[in-house]
XYZ file of C-alpha atoms in Angstrom:
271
model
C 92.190 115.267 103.924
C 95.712 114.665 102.002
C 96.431 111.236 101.642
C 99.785 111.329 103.768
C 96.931 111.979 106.663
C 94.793 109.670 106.115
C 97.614 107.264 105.959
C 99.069 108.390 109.249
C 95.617 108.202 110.732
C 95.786 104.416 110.127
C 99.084 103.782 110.665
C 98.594 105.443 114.176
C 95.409 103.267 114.768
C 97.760 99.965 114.556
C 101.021 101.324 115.458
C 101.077 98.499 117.870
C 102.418 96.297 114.732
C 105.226 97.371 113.943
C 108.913 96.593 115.038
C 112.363 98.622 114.444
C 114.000 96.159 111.512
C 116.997 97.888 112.741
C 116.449 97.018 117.084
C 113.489 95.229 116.879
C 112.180 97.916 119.883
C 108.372 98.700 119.450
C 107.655 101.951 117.277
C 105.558 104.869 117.323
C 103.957 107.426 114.989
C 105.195 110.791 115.609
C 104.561 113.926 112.934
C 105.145 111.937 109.747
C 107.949 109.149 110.487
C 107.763 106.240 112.490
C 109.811 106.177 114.990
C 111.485 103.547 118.007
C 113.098 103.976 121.403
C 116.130 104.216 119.785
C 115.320 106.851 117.439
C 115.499 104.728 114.148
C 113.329 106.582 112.383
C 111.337 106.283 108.811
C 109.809 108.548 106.998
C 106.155 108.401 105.899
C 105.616 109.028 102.086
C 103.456 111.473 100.775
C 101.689 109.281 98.545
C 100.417 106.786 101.679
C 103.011 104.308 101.858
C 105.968 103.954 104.479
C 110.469 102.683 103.644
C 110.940 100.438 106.314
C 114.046 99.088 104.185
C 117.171 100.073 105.941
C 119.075 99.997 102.511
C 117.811 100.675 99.007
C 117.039 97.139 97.006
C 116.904 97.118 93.175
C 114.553 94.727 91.363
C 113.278 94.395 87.644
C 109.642 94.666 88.520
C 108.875 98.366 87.519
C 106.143 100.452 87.475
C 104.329 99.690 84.160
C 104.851 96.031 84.917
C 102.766 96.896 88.243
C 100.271 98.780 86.679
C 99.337 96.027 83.773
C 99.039 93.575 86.843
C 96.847 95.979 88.243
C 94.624 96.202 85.630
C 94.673 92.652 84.894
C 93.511 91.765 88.457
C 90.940 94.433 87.981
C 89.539 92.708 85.290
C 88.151 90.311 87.320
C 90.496 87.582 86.098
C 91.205 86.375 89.660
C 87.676 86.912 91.318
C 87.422 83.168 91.982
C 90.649 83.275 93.804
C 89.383 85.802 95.753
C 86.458 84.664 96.821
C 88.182 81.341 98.156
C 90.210 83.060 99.969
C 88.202 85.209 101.233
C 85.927 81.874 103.033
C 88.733 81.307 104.659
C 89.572 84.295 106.801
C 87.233 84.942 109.231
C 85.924 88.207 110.356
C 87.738 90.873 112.285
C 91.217 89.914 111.251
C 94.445 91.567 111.173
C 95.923 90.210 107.767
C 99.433 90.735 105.969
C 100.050 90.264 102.082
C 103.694 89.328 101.929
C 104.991 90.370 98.745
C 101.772 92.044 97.943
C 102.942 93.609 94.857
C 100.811 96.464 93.566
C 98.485 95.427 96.350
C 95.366 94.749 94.403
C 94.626 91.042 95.847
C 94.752 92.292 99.452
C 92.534 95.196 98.581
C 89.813 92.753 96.743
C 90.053 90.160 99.160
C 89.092 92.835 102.121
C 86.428 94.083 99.874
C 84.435 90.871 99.792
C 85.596 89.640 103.187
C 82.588 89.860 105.899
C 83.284 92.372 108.798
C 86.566 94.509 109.244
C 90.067 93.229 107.629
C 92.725 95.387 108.909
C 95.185 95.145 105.684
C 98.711 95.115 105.867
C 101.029 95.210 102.800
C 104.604 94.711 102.444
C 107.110 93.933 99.252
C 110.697 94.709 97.927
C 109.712 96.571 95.241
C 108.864 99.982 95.858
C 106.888 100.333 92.711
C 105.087 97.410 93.632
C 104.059 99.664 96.649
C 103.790 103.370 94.935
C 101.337 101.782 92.722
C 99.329 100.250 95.475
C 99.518 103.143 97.875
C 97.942 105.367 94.898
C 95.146 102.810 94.161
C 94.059 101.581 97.244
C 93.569 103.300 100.549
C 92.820 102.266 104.449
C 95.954 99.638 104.163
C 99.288 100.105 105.332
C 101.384 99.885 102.533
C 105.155 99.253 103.471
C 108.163 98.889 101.740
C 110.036 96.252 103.617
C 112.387 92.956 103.116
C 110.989 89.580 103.630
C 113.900 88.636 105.239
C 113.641 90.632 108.289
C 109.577 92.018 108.487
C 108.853 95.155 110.263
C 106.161 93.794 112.367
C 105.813 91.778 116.077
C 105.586 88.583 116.846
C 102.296 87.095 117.074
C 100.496 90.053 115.487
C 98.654 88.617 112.730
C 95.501 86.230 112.008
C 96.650 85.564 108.668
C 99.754 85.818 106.479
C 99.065 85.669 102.425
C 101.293 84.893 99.699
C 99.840 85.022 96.683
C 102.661 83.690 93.840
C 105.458 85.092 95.695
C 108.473 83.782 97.222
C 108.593 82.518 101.253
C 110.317 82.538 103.822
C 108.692 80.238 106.966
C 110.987 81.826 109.585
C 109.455 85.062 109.141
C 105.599 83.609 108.800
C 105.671 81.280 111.891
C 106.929 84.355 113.966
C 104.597 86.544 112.670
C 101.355 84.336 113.294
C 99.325 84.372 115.967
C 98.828 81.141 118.229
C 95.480 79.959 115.697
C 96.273 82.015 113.224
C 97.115 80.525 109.064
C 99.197 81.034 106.312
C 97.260 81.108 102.942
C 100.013 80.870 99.688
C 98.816 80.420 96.497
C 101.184 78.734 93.787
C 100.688 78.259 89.769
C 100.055 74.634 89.351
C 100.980 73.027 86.107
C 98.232 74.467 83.514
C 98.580 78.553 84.881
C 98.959 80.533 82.103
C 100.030 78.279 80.072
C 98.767 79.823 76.939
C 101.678 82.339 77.373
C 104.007 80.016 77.930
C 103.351 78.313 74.601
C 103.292 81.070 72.630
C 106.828 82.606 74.003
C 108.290 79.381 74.597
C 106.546 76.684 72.765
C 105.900 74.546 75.818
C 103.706 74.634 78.880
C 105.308 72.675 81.589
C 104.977 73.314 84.869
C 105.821 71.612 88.043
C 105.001 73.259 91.912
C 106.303 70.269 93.290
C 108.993 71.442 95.245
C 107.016 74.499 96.468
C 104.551 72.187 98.099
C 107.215 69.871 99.625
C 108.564 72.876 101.752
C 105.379 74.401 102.404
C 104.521 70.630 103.719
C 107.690 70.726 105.882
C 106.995 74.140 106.917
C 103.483 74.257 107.952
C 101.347 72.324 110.456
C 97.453 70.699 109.468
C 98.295 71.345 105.981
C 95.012 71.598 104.043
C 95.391 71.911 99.801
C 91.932 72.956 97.190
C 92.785 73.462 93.757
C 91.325 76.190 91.750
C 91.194 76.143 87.926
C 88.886 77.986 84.956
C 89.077 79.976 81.645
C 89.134 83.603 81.854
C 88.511 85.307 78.411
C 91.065 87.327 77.086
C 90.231 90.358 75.011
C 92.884 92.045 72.596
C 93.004 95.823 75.057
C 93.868 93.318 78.111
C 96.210 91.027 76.024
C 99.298 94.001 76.353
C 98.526 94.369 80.141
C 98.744 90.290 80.319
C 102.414 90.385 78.252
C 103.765 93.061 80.970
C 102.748 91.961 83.968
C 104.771 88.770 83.893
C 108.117 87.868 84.240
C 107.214 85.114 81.910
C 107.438 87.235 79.234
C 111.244 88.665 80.089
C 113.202 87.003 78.178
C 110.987 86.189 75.420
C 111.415 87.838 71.738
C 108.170 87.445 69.876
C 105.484 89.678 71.340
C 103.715 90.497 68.137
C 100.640 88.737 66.680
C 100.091 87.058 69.637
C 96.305 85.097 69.290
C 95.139 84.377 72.870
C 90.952 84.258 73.148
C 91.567 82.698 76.711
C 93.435 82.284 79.210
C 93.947 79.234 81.790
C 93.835 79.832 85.983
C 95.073 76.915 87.598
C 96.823 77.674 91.203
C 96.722 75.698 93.771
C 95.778 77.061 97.434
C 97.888 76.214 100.529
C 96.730 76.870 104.022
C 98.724 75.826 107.167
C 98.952 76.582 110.956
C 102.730 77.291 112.421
């Protein structure tokens, strides 16, 4: 089976998601678009993703920036994460991954997670998307602005947002009455090998991120997460492009990292 059908296949399972961002009228599957009342329509892509932006968005995350992060999270170097994540989410859920990226955190977080996770991921960057449509299958993988989300109210157990920007408005509608927002932020020592070889300093402060997530969220629970992850010299290029960290910075040779530090703090709050 081509991948567009397989990808309509799901999408038709839980076309009961999704919302017009144009109406906000209820949408169906027909052929390969998806399609509302009014007859906004969308097309599905051939390579298993769906556009629900209704105008084109340019960002600087590209495609080799989203394959390095794939590769890096393939490595293994946020398996911890993922397995405290995935004790929180209990089985049978219908998750989203807002600003999933290249999509490889929703995809190892179902893997591990006991019983079905129906996975839903949506972010800006189309490239972010290609590259997780072509990885990862069984997930609906959607193109779509935070601002506005192309899904009902109510429709999800649990929202993620794994180092990515928020928006509250948007999570709060989109959670069901016991479901929980999980949002993972770099605390102070993340990466910070990186930063002090670009930039010659390694501070770091989430404070502010917390604050509104505090202000936010209801039954606001915190764990900290923090280890070493080894860093060998064919992931060390993959590490360099993944993050915007690394933008604006002019020395990229030489570079002597054995190690890397994980330090992120996990957030997890009721609407």
């Amino acid at each position: 089976m081509k991948k567009i059908d397989l990808f309509k296949k799901y999408m038709k399972q839980h076309e009961q998601l999704w919302s017009c961002p144009i109406c906000q009228n209820s949408m169906t599957v027909r052929d390969n678009h998806v399609v509302c009342a009014e007859n906004h329509s969308f097309d599905l892509a051939k390579k298993g993703y769906v556009n629900m932006m209704t105008q084109p968005v340019h960002t600087k995350y590209d495609k080799e920036l989203f394959e390095a992060r794939h590769c890096i999270i393939e490595s293994g170097m946020y398996k911890p994460l993922h397995e405290k994540i995935t004790e929180l989410i209990n089985a049978n859920s219908t998750v989203v991954d807002l600003g999933c990226g290249e999509g490889s955190h929703l995809a190892h977080i179902r893997e591990k997670a006991d019983g079905e996770i129906i996975g839903v991921g949506l972010d800006i960057a189309k490239e972010g998307v290609m590259t997780a449509a072509k990885h990862h299958l069984d997930t609906i993988w959607c193109v779509g602005d935070l601002a506005q989300v192309p899904f009902k109210d109510s429709s999800f157990d649990v929202v993620l947002n794994i180092l990515s920007p928020a928006n509250y408005t948007e999570f709060k509608r989109l959670l069901t009455d016991q479901g929980i927002v999980i949002k993972v932020v770099p605390n102070s020592g993340y990466l910070k090998e990186l930063r002090e070889a670009f930039y010659e300093q390694d501070e770091y402060d989430n404070h502010d991120t917390k604050q509104r997530f505090q202000e936010n969220m209801e039954k606001v629970q915190q764990e900290r997460i923090t280890y070493k992850f080894p860093m060998t010299a064919d992931l060390l290029p993959s590490l360099i492009k993944m993050t915007p960290l690394t933008w604006n910075a002019k020395k990229q040779d030489d570079l002597d990292i054995s190690e890397v530090t994980i330090d992120l703090d996990i957030l997890i709050g009721e609407r």
